[in-house]
XYZ file of C-alpha atoms in Angstrom:
330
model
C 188.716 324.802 183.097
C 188.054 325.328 179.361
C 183.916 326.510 178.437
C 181.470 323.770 177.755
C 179.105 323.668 174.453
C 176.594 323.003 176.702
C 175.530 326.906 176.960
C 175.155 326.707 173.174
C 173.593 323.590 172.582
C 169.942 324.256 172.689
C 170.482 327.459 170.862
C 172.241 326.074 167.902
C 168.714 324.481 167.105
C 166.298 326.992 168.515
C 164.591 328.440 165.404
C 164.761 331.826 166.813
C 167.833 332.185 167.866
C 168.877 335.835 168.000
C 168.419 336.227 164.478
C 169.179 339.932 164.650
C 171.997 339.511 165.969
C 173.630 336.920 163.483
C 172.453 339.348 160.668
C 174.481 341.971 162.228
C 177.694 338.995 163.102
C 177.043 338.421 159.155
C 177.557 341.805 158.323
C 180.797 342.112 160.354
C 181.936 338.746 158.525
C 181.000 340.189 154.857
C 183.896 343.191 156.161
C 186.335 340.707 157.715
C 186.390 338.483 154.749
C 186.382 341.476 151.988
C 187.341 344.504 153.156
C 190.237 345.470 156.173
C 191.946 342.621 155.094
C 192.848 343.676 151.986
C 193.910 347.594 152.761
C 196.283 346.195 155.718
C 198.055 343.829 152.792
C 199.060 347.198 150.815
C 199.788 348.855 154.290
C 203.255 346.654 154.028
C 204.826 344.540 151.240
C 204.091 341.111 151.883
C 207.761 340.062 151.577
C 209.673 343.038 153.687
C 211.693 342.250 156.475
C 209.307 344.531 158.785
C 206.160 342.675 157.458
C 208.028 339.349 158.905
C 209.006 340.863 161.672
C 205.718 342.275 163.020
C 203.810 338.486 161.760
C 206.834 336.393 164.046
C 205.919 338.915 166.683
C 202.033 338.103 166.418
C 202.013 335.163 165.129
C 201.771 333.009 168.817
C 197.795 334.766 168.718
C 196.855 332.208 166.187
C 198.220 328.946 167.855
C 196.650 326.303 169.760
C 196.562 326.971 173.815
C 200.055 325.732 175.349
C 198.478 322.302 177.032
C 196.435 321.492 173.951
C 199.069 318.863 172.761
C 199.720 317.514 175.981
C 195.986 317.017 176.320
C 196.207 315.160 172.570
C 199.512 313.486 173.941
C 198.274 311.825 177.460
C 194.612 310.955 175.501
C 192.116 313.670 177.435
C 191.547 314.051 173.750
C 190.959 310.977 171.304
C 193.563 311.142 168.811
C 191.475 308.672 166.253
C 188.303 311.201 166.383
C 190.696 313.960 165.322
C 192.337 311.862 162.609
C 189.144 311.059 160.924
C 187.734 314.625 161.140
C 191.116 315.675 159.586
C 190.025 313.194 156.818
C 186.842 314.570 156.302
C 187.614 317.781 156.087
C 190.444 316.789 153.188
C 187.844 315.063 151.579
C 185.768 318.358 151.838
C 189.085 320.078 150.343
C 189.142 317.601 147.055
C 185.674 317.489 146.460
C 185.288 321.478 145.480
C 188.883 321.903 145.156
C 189.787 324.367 147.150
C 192.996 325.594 147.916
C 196.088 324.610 150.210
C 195.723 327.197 152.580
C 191.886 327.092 152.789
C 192.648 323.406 153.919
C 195.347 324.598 156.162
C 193.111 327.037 158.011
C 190.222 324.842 158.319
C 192.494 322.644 160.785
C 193.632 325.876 162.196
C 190.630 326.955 163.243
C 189.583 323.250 164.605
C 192.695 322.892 166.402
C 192.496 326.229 167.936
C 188.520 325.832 169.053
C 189.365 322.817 170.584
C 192.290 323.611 172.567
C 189.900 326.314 174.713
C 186.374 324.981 173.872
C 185.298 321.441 175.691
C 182.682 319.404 173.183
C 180.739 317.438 175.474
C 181.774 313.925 174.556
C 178.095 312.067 174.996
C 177.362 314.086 171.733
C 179.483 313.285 168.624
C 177.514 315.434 166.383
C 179.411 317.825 167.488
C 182.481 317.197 166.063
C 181.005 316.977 162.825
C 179.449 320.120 163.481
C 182.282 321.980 164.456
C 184.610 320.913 161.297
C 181.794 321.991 158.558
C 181.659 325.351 160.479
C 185.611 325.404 159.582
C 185.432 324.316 156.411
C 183.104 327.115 155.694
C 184.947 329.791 157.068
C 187.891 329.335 155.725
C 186.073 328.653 152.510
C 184.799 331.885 152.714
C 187.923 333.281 153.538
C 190.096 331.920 150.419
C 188.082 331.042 148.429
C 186.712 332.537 145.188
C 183.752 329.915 144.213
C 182.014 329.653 147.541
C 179.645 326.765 148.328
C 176.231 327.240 150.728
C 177.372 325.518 154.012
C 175.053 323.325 153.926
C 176.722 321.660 150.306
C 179.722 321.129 152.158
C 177.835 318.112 153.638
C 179.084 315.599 151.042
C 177.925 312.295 150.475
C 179.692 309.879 153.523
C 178.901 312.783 156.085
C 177.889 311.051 159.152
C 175.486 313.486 160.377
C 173.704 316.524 158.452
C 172.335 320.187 159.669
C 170.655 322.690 158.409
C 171.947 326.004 157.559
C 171.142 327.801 159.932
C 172.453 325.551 162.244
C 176.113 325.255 160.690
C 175.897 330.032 160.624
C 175.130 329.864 164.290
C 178.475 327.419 164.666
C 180.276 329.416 162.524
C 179.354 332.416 165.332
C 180.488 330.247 168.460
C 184.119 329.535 166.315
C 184.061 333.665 165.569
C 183.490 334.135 168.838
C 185.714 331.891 170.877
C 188.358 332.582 168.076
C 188.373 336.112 168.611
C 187.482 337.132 164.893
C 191.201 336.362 164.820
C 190.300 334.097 161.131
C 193.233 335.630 159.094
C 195.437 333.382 160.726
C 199.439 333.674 160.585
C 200.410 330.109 159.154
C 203.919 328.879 157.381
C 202.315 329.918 153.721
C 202.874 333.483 155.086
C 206.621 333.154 155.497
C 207.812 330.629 152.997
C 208.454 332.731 150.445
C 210.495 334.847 152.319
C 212.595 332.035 153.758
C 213.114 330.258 150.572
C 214.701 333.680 149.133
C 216.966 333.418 152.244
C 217.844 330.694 151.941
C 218.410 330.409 148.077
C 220.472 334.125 148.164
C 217.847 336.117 147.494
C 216.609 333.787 144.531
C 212.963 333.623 143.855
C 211.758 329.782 144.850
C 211.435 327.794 141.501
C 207.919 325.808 140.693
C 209.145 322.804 141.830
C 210.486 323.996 144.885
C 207.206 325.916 145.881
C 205.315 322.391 145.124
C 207.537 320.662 147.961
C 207.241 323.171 150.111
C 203.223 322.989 149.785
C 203.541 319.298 150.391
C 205.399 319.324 153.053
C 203.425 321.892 155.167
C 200.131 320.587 154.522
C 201.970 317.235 155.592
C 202.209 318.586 158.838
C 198.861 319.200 159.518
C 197.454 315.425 160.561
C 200.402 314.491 163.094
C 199.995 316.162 166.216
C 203.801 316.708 167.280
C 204.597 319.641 164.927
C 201.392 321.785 167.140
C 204.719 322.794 169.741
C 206.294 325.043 166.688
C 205.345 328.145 165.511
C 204.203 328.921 162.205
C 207.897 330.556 161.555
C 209.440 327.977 162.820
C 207.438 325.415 160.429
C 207.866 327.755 157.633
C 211.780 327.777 158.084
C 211.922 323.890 158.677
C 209.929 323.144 155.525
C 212.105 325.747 153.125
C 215.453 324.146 154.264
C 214.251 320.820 153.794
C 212.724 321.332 150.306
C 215.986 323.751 149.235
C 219.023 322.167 150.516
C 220.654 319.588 148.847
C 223.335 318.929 151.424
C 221.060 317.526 154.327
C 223.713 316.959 156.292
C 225.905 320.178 156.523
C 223.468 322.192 154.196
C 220.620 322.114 157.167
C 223.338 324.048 159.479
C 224.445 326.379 156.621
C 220.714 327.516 155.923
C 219.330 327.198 159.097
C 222.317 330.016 160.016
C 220.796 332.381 157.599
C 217.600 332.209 159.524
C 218.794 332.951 162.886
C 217.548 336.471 163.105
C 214.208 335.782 162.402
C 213.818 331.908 164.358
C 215.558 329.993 167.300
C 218.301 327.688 165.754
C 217.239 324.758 168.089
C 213.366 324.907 167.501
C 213.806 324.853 163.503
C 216.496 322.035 163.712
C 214.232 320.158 166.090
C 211.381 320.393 163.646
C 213.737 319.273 160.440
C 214.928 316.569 162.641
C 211.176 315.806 163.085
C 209.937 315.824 159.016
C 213.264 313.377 158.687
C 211.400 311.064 161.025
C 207.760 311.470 159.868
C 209.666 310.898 156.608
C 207.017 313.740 154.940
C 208.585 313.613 151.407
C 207.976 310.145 151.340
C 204.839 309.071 152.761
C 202.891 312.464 152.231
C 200.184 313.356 149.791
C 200.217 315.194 146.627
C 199.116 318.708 147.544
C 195.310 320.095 147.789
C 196.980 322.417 144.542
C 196.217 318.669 142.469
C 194.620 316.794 145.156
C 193.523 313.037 144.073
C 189.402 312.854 145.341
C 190.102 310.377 148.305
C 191.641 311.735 151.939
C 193.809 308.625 151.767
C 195.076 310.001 148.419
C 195.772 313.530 149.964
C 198.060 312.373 153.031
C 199.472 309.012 151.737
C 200.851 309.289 147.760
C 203.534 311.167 147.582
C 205.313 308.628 147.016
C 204.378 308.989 143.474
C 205.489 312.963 143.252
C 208.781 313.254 141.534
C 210.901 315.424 143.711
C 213.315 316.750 141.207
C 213.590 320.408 140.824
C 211.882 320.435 137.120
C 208.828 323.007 137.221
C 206.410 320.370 136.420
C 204.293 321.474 139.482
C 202.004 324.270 139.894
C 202.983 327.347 140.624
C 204.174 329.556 143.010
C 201.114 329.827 146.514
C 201.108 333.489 146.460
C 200.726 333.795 142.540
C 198.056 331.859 143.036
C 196.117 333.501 145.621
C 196.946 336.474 143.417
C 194.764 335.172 141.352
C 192.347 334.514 143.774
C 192.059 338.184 145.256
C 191.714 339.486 141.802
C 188.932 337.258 140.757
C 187.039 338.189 143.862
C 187.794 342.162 143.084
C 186.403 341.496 140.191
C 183.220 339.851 140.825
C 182.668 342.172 143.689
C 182.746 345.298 141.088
């Protein structure tokens, strides 16, 4: 049986509530966000086979519990409460936009608590509560211009907290995550499988736009939580690369083989065909229009040639982002 709030609930508002020991928690968090994280990046090109290797071999310690999706499937979970938290938090996402991947950890981290962590359902607050404390880690974590958690509350938030209240959250999601926050998601192989696929060519603009789309696409359905990051990664770069969809998928998907199972990436491609991604999906968080609605429903209106009118390339552009934050922390 998955661990109740209940233990926490009283604390979360109890004025002195181990402060100690969240200064020291915050202290930890100052090193996790700003410090290891950074020397283990130039322990290993980002790109290298062994750096891909070693991430496919971890990456399973940053996914949702095995039965979470069953529990979303046979409705021990309500489907609609997660849907409109997954709207908030977008809505979070275009209001200070911040980044794909800050958007794409925020559900991470949700998704994850959830799947080991029972909310009592008499209190919805809680909810609420639990997506801010996302939102701000993973703000935290990616992001350069940081709000105060409690500005994160935008106008249409149903309920509000004070700060202290979202920090000691942001401790029970540290905790029951592990400190496991620099999650393993399909931005950290996409690169890599786009050059696979493409012969070794770098991914154009364009292409690197698509892909962006198409993984944050994958975020509000729940039937893409049974792949791995990899897997999603691999899916997304041979459905934004190949022109061919018909004998092109086997072709690339071939190429792949030594770093993903055949059938769980063709299953997955199968699946964006039906969810019909390129389609229906939203423009990325990279240009995000200031409604939720906008982000998940108008891609309709992205052209999906392969000019490089898009932005560019995700890890150019948390390049950026580390540097900035070197330099404001000198």
């Amino acid at each position: 049986m998955a661990p109740t709030m209940d233990f926490v609930i009283s604390g979360l508002f109890c004025a002195e509530y181990n402060k100690s020991m969240l200064e020291n928690v915050y202290d930890d968090i100052h090193t996790l966000f700003h410090g290891d994280h950074q020397n283990n990046q130039q322990t290993m090109p980002f790109q290298s086979d062994d750096c891909v290797a070693l991430m496919i071999k971890k990456e399973c310690e940053y996914m949702c519990c095995d039965d979470y999706l069953e529990k979303l499937k046979n409705g021990e979970f309500d489907l609609g409460e997660r849907e409109q938290i997954l709207d908030w938090i977008c809505q979070v996402h275009s209001h200070f936009k911040f980044g794909p991947l800050c958007l794409y950890l925020s559900v991470n981290y949700l998704d994850r608590f959830l799947s080991v962590f029972e909310l009592p359902e008499e209190r919805a607050w809680t909810m609420q509560l639990l997506a801010i404390a996302c939102v701000s880690i993973a703000a935290k974590l990616e992001e350069v211009e940081v709000p105060l958690s409690e500005d994160l509350q935008i106008e249409g938030t149903q309920f509000e907290f004070e700060a202290s209240t979202i920090q000691r959250m942001e401790l029970v999601v540290l905790k029951t995550l592990n400190w496991r926050m620099h999650a393993i998601t399909p931005f950290s192989f996409i690169d890599y499988f786009i050059k696979k696929i493409n012969g070794d060519q770098i991914a154009s603009t364009s292409t690197m736009f698509k892909a962006t789309n198409l993984i944050i696409g994958t975020l509000k359905g729940i039937h893409f939580l049974e792949f791995k990051p990899s897997e999603i990664a691999a899916a997304v770069a041979i459905y934004a690369v190949v022109k061919n969809k018909t004998s092109g998928i086997e072709k690339a998907i071939s190429t792949l083989t030594q770093q993903v199972q055949k059938d769980k990436v063709k299953k997955c491609v199968d699946l964006m065909k039906e969810s019909s991604l390129l389609s229906d999906f939203g423009a990325s968080t990279l240009m995000v229009p200031p409604s939720p609605t906008g982000v998940w429903d108008v891609a309709s209106s992205i052209d999906m040639s392969d000019d490089d009118s898009g932005p560019s390339s995700l890890d150019d552009e948390l390049v950026t982002r580390r540097t900035k934050m070197d330099e404001m922390n000198e």
